[in-house]
Coordinates of C-alpha atoms (C1' of nucleotides) in Angstrom, one line a residue:
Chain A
X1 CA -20.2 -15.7 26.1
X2 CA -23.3 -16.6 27.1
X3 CA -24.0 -14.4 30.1
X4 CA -23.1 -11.1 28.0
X5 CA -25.3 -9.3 26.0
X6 CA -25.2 -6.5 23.5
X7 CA -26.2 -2.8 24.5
X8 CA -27.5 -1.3 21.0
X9 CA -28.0 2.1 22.9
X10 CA -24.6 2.5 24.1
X11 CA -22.3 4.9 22.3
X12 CA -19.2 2.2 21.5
X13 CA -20.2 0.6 18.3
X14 CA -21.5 -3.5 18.6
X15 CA -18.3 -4.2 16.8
X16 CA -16.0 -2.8 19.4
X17 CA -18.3 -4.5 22.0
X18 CA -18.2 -7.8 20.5
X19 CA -14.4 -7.2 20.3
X20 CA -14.3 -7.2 24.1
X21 CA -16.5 -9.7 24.3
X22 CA -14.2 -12.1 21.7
X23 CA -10.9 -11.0 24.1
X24 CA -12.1 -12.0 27.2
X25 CA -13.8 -15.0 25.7
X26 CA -10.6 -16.5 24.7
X27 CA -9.0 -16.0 27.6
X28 CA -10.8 -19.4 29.0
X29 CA -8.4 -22.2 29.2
X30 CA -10.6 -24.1 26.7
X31 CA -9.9 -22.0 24.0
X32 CA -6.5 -21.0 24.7
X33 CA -6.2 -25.1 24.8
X34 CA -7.1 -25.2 20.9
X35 CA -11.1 -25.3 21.5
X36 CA -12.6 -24.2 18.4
X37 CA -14.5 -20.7 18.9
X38 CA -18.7 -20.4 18.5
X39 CA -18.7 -20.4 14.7
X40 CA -19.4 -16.7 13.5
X41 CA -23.5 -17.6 12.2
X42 CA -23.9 -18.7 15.9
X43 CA -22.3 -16.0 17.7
X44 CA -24.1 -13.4 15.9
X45 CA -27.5 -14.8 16.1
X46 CA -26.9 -15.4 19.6
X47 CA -25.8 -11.7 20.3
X48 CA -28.8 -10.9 18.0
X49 CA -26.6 -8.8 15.6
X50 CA -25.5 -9.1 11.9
X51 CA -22.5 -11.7 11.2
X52 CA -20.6 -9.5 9.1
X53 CA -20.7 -7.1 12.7
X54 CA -19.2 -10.4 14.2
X55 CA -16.3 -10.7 11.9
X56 CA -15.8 -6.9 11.6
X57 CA -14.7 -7.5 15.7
X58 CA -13.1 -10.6 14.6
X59 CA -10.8 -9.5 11.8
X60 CA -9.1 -7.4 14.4
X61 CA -8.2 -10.3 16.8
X62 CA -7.0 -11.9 13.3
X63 CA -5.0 -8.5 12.9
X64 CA -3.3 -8.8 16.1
X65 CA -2.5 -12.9 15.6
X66 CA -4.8 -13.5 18.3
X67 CA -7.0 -15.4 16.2
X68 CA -6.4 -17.8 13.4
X69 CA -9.1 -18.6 10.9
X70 CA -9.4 -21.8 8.5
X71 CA -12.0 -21.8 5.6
X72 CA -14.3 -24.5 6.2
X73 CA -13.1 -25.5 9.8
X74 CA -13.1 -22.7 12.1
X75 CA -12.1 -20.0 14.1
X76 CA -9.6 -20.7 17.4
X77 CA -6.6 -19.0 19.5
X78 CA -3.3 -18.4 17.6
X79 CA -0.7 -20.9 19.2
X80 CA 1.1 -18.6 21.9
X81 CA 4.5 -18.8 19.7
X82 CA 7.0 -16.4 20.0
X83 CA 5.7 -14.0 17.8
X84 CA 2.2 -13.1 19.9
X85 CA 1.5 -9.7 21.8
X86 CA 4.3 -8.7 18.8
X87 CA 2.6 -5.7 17.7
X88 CA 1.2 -4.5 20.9
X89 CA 2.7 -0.9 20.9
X90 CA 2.8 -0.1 17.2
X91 CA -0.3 -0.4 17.1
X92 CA -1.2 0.8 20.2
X93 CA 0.1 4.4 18.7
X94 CA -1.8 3.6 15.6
X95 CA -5.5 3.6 17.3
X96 CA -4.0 6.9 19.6
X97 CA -3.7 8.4 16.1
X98 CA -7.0 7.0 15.1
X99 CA -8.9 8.4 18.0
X100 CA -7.0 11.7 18.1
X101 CA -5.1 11.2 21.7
X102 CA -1.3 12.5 20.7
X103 CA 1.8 12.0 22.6
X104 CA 2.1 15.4 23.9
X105 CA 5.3 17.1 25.3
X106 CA 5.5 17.7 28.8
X107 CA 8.1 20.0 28.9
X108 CA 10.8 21.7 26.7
X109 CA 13.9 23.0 27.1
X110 CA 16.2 24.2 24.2
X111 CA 19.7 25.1 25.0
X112 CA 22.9 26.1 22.7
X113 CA 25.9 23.6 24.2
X114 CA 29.5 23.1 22.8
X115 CA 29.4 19.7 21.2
X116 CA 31.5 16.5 22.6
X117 CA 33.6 14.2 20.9
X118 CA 30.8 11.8 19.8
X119 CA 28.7 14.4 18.4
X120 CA 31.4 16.2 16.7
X121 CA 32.8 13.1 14.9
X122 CA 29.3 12.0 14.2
X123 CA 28.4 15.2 12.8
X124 CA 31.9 15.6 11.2
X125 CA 32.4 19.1 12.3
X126 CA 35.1 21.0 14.1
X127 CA 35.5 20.4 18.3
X128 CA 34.0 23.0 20.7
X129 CA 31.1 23.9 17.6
X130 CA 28.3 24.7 19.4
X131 CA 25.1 22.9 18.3
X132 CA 21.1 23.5 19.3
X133 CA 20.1 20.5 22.2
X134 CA 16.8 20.0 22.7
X135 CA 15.0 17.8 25.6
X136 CA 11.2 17.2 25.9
X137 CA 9.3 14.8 28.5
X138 CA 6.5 13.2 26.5
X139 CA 3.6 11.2 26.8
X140 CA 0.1 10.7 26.9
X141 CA -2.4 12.0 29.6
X142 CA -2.0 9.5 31.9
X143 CA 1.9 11.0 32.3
X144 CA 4.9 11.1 30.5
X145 CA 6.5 7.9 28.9
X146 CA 9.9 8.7 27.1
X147 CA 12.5 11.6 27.3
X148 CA 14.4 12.5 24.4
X149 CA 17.4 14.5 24.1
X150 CA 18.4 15.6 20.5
X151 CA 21.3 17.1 18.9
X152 CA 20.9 18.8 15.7
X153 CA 23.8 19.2 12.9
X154 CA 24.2 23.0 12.2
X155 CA 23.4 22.2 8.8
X156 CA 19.7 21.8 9.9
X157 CA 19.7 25.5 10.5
X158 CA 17.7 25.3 13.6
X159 CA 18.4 28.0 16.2
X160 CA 17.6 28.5 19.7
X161 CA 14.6 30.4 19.5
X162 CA 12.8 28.1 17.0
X163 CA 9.3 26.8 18.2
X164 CA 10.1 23.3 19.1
X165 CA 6.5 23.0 20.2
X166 CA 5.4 21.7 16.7
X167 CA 6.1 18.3 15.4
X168 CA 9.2 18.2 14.5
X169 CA 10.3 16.2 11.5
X170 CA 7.3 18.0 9.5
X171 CA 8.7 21.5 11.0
X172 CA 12.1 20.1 9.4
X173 CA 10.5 19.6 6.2
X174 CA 8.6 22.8 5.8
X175 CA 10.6 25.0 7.9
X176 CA 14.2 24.4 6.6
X177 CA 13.5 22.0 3.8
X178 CA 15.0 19.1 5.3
X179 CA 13.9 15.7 4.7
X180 CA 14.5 12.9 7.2
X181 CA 15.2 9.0 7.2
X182 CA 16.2 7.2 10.3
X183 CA 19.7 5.3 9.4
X184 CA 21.1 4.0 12.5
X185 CA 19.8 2.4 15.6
X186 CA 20.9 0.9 19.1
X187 CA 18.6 -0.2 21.5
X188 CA 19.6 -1.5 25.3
X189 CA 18.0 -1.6 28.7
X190 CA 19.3 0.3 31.7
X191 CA 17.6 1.7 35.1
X192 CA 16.7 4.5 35.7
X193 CA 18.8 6.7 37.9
X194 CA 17.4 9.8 40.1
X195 CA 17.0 12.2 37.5
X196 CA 15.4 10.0 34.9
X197 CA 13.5 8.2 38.0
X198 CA 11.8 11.8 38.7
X199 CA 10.6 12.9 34.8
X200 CA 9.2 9.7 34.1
X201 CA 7.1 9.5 37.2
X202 CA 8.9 5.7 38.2
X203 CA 11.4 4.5 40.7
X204 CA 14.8 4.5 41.0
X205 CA 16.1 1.1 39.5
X206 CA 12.9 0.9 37.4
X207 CA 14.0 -0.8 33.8
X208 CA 14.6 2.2 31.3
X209 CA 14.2 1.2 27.5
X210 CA 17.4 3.3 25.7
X211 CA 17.3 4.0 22.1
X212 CA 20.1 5.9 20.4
X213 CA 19.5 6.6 17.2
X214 CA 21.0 8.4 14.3
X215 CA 18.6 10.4 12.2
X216 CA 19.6 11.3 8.3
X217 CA 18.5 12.6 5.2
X218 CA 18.0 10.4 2.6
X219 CA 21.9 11.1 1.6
X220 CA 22.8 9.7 4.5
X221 CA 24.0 12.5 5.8
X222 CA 23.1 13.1 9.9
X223 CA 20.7 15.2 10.6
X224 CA 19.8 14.6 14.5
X225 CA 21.6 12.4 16.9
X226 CA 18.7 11.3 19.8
X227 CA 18.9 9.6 22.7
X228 CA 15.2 8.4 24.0
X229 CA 14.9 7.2 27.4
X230 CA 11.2 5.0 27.4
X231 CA 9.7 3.6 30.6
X232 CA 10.1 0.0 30.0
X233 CA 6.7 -1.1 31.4
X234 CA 4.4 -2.6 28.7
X235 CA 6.4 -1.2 26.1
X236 CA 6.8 -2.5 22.6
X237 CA 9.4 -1.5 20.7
X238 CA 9.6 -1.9 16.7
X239 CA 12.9 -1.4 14.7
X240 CA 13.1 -1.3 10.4
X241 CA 16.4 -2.3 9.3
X242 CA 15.0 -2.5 5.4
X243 CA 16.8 -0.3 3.3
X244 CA 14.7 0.3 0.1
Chain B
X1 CA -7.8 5.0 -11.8
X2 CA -9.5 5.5 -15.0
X3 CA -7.4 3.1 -17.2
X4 CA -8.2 0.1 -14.8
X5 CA -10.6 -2.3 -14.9
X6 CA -12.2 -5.0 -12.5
X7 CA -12.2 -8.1 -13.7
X8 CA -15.0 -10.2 -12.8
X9 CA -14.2 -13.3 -13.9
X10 CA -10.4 -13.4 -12.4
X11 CA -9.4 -15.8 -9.6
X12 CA -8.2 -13.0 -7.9
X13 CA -10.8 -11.8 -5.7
X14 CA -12.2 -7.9 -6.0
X15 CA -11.0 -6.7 -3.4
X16 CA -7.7 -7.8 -3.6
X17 CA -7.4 -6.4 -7.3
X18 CA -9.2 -3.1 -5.7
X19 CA -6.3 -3.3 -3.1
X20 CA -3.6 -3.8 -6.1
X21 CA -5.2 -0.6 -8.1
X22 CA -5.0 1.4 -4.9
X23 CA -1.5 0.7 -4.3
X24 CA -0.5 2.0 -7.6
X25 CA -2.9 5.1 -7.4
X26 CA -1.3 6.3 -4.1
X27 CA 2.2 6.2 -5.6
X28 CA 1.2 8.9 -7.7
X29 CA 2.6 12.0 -6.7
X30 CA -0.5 14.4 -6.2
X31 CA -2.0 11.8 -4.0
X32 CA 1.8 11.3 -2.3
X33 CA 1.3 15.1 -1.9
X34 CA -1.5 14.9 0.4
X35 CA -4.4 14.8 -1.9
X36 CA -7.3 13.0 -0.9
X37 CA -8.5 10.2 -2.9
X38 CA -11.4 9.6 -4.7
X39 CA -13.7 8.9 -1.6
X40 CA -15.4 5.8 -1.4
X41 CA -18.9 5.9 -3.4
X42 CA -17.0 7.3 -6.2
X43 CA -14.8 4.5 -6.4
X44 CA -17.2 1.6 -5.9
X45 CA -19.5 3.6 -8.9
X46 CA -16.7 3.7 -11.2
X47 CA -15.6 0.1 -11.0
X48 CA -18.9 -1.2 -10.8
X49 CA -18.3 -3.1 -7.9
X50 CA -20.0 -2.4 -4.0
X51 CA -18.6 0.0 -1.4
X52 CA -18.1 -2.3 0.7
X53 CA -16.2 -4.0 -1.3
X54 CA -13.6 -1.3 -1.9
X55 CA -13.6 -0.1 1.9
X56 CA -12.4 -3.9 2.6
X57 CA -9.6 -3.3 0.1
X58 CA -8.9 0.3 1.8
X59 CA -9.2 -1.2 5.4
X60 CA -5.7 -3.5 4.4
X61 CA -3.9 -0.3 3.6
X62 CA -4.9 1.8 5.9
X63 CA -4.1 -1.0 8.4
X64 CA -0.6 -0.7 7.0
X65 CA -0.4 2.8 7.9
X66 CA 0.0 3.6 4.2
X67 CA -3.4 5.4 4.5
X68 CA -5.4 7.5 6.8
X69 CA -9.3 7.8 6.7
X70 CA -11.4 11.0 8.6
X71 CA -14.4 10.9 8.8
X72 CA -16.2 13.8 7.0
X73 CA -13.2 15.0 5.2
X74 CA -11.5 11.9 2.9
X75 CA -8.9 9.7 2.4
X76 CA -5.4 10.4 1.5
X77 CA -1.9 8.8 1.7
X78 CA 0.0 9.0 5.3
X79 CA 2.4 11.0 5.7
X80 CA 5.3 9.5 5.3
X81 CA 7.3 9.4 8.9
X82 CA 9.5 7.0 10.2
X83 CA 7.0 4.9 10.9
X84 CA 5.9 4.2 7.4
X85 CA 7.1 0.6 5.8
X86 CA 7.5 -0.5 9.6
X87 CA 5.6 -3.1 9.8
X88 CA 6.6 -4.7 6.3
X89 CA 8.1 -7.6 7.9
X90 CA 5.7 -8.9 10.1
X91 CA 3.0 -8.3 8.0
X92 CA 5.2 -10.1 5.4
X93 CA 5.3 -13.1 7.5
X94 CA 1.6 -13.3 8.9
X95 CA 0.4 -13.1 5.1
X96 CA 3.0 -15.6 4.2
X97 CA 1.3 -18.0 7.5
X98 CA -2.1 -17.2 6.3
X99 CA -1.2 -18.5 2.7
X100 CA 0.0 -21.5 4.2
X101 CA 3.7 -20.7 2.6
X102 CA 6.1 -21.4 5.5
X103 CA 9.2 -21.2 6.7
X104 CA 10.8 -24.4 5.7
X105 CA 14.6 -25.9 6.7
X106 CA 17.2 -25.5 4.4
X107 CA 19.3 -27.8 6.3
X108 CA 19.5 -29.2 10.0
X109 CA 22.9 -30.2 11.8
X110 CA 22.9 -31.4 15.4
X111 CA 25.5 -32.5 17.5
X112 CA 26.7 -32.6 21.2
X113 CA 29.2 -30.0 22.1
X114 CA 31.4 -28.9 24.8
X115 CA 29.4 -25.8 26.3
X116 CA 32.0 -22.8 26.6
X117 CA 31.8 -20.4 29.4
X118 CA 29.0 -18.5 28.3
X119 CA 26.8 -21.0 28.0
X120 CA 27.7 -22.6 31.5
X121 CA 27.1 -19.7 33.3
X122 CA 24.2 -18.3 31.0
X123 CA 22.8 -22.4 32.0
X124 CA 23.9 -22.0 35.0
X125 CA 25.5 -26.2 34.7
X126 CA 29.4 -27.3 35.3
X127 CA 31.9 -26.4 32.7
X128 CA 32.7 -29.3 30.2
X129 CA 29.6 -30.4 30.3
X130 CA 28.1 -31.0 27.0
X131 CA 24.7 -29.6 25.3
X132 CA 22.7 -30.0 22.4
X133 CA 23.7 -27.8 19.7
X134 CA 21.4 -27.2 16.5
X135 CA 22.2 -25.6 13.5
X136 CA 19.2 -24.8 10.9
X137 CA 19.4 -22.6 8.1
X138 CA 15.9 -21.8 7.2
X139 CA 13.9 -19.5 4.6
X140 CA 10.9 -19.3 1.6
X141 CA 11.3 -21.3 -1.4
X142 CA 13.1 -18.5 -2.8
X143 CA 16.3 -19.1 -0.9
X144 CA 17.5 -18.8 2.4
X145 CA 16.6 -15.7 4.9
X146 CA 18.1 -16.8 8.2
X147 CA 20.7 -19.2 10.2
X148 CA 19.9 -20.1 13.6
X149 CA 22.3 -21.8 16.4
X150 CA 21.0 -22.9 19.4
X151 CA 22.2 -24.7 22.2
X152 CA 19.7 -26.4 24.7
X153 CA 19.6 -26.7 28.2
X154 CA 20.0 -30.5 29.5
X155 CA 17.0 -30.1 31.7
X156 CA 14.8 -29.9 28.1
X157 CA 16.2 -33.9 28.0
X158 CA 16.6 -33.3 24.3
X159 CA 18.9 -35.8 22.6
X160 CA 21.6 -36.0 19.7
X161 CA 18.8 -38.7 18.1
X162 CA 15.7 -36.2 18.0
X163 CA 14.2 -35.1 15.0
X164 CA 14.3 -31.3 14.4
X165 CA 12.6 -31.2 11.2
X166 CA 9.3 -30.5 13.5
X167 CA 8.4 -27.2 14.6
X168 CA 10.6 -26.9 17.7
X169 CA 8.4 -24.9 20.4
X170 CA 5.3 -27.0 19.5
X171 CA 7.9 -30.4 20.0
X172 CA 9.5 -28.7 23.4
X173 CA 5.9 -28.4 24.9
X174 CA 4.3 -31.5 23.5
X175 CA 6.8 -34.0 23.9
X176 CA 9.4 -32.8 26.5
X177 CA 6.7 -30.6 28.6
X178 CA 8.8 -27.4 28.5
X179 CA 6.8 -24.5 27.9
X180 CA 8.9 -21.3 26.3
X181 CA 8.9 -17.8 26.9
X182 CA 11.3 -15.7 25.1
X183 CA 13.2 -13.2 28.6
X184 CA 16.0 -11.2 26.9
X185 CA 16.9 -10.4 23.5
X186 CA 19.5 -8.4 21.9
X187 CA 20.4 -7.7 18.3
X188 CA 22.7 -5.8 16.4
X189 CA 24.0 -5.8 12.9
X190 CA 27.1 -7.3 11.5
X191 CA 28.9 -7.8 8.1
X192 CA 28.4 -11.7 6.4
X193 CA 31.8 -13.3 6.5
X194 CA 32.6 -16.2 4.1
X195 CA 31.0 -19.2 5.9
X196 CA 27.7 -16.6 6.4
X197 CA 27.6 -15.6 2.7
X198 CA 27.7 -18.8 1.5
X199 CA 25.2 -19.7 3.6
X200 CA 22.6 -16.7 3.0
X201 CA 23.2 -16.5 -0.4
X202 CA 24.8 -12.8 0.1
X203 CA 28.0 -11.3 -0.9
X204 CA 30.8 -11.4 1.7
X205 CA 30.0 -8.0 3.4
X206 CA 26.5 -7.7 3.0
X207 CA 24.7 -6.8 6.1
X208 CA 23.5 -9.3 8.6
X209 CA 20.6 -8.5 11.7
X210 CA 22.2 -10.7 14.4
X211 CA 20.2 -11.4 17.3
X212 CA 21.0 -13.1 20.4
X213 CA 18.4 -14.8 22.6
X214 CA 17.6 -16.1 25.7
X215 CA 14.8 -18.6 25.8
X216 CA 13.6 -18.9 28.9
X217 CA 10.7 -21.0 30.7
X218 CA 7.7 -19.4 32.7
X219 CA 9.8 -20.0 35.4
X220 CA 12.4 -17.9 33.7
X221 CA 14.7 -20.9 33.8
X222 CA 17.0 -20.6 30.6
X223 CA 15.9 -23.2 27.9
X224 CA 17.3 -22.2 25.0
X225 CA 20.6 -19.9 23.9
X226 CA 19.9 -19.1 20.1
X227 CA 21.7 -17.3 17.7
X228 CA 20.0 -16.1 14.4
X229 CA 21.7 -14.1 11.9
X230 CA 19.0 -12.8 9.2
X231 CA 19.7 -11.3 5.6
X232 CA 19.0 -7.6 6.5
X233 CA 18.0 -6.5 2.8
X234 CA 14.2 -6.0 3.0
X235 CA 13.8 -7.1 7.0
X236 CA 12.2 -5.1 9.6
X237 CA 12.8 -6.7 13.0
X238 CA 10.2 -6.3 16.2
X239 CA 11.2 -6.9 19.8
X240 CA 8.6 -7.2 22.4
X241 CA 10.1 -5.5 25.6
X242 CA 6.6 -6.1 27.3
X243 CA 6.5 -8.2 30.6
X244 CA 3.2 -8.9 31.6
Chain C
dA1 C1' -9.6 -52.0 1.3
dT2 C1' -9.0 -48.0 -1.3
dT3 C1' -10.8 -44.3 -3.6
dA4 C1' -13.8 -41.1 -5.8
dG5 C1' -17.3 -38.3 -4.9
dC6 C1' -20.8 -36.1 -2.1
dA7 C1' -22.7 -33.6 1.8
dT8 C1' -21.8 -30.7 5.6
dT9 C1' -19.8 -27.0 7.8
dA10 C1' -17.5 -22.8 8.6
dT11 C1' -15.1 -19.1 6.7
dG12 C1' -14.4 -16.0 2.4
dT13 C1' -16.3 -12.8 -0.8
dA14 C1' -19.7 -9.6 -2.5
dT15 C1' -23.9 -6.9 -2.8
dG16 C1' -26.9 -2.9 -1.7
dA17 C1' -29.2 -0.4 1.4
dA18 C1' -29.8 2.6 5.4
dC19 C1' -28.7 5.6 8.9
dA20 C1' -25.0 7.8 12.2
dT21 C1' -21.6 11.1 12.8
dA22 C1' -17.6 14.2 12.2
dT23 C1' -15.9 17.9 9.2
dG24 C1' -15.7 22.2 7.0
dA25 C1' -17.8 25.7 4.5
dA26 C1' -21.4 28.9 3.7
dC27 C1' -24.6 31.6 5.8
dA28 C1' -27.2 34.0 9.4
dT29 C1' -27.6 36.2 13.7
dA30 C1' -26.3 38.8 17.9
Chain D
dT1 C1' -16.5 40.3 15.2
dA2 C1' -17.9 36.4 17.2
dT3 C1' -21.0 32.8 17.5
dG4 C1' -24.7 29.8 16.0
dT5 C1' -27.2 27.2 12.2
dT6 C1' -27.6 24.7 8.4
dC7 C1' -26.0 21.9 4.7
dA8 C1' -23.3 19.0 1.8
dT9 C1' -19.9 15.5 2.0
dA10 C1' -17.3 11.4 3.2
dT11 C1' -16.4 8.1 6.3
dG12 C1' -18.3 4.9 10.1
dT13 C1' -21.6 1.4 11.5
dT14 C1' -24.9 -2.1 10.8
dC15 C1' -28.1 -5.0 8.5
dA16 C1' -29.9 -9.1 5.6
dT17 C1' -28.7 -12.0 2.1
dA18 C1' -26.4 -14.9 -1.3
dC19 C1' -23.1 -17.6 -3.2
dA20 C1' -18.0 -19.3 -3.4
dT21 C1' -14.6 -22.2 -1.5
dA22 C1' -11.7 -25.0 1.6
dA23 C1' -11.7 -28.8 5.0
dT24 C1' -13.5 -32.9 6.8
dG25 C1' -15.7 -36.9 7.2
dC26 C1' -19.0 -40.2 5.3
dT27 C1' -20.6 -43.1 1.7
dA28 C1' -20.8 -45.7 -2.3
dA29 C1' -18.3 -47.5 -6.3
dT30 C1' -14.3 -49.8 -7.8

DNA sequence: ATTAGCATTATGTATGAACATATGAACATA
DNA sequence: TATGTTCATATGTTCATACATAATGCTAAT
């Protein structure tokens, strides 16, 4: 800490510096040994900034379980238990949404195909119905990260010219009035073969994150059955199983 | 808004009752609607209290996703995708943590069993030989939430005679030198059968979040085979796929 | 020796003020 | 019509300050 200093003419704001700052700092053995941090008064009048700046980077270590706080004692690392670098990619996509940067779609293709079994006994409609599929590559700018492939139940009243380009659950709501709740979920790792290998920019026998999912309306009745291929690196991957 | 007052003089600090009044405001349905809230100044005037004050308040929601600020324009209630409510459990727990409420044991059997197949060649040991099994049913003071089984790997040199009432990773490190890493995780959902529901306190039926674990070592050396099986009513389970 | 109480320390809560910056609307200009 | 300009607005950032409260250890009274 003490060989870094604060540039109050740079363009990031102090408290996203000092929230550098704090993450390297705590990578030191010392404090990832249970060392208590630089109390908050010192830090800031050392960095020659305000201390509510200080904790404003703190709280977000706290956010993140990095830190833990104790009233009257101090400030150190949280105990590396199971439960650290948990929320790494929810909220990862929450500061994207924050500073504007959107998973974008890389490519779309929408296609009218004769349902198989699964779908049709999922769907509980009659064999050889034909139903809208959609696949789209997505990701950030950096390249794509997941590839869905979505099946949508005729009832949806989607059809093959639609503009899929839009978001899609909100173009469900507004569109054709259709409101969504995710019901069912599998996840399981596989690698990726050729084709998958070649959309999401990895190697063949690269880990492949695979979520099937069942979306529904809030009668429980399906409305989209998607399969989402993510690329496995440095991905976190949050399910809800609450009901209410 | 305008039926609520602060209360100066409460326990309860401001911004925690400012945090309480929002949560009931944003149920409303204008506001679920998409209508922005009163914006910030306007709050803070009206209940007498600093802006500050209520942004702290606002900063736990929007945190939660159940709020989105921009800059310029307002404050309104997040639309409600799938990822609203997602975080409920883990934020659940880490509030629970910084209360100082804990997990506590319900009850704690150990024994030495015969390791079936699965576990010999998951350990990687002769068959027949026997392990350390633990059974702990653990929850809040409100009942029971979840029922672990694990079975240990000899090489941890943990013994029939230990006592498991300590936190176990903290005890692995400390007193056996094993550090943990959690490799490969699976989980899936299952229906309580009698011995479950009894335990749980759940109906026979009632759905159960089962995961299965491997506990491994930096090394990535297995430790640990655990079991838990977790009332699903109200839970929202996170799996950290990340390797780094 | 044990305990009650006190001082210290670090975080927790709260205030009020000021300026920065993004947004969108109204207006003006080319 | 299209493009700037300005302005009001609401959030974003930062500051200095004050007091509250929990944890810890020391000290003095029992």
């Amino acid at each position: 800490m003490d060989n870094f200093a604060i540039d109050h003419n740079s363009v990031l704001p102090l408290h996203l510096q000092v929230e550098e700052m704090l993450r390297k700092l705590i990578e030191q053995p010392e404090y990832q040994n249970g060392k208590l941090l630089p109390n908050e008064v010192h830090i800031a009048r050392k960095l020659g900034i305000s201390r509510n700046t200080v904790r404003q980077a703190a709280n977000k270590l706290v956010q993140e379980r990095l830190l833990v706080r104790k009233k009257g004692v101090g400030t150190k690392v949280a105990k590396n238990s199971l439960t650290t670098k948990l929320n790494k990619w929810t909220s990862f996509t929450h500061e994207m949404d924050e500073k504007g940067v959107v998973f974008k779609n890389y490519s779309i293709k929408v296609s009218l195909v004769v349902a198989d079994k699964e779908i049709c006994s999922l769907f509980n409609i009659k064999e050889k119905t034909k139903v809208i599929k959609l696949e789209r590559l997505r990701g950030l700018n950096k390249g794509p990260i997941v590839y869905f492939i979505s099946y949508f139940h005729p009832r949806t009243g989607l059809t093959e010219k639609e503009d899929f380009s839009k978001p899609l659950y909100e173009k469900l709501e507004k569109e054709h009035n259709v409101t969504v709740a995710v019901s069912k979920e599998g996840i399981s790792a596989i690698l990726a073969n050729k084709n998958l290998a070649e959309k999401l920019h990895i190697k063949i026998g690269d880990p492949i994150l695979f979520r099937k999912r069942v979306v529904c309306d809030p009668g429980d009745r399906p409305i989209e059955y998607n399969l989402g291929y993510y690329r496995a690196d440095s991905f976190t991957y949050t399910i809800d199983i609450a009901k209410d």
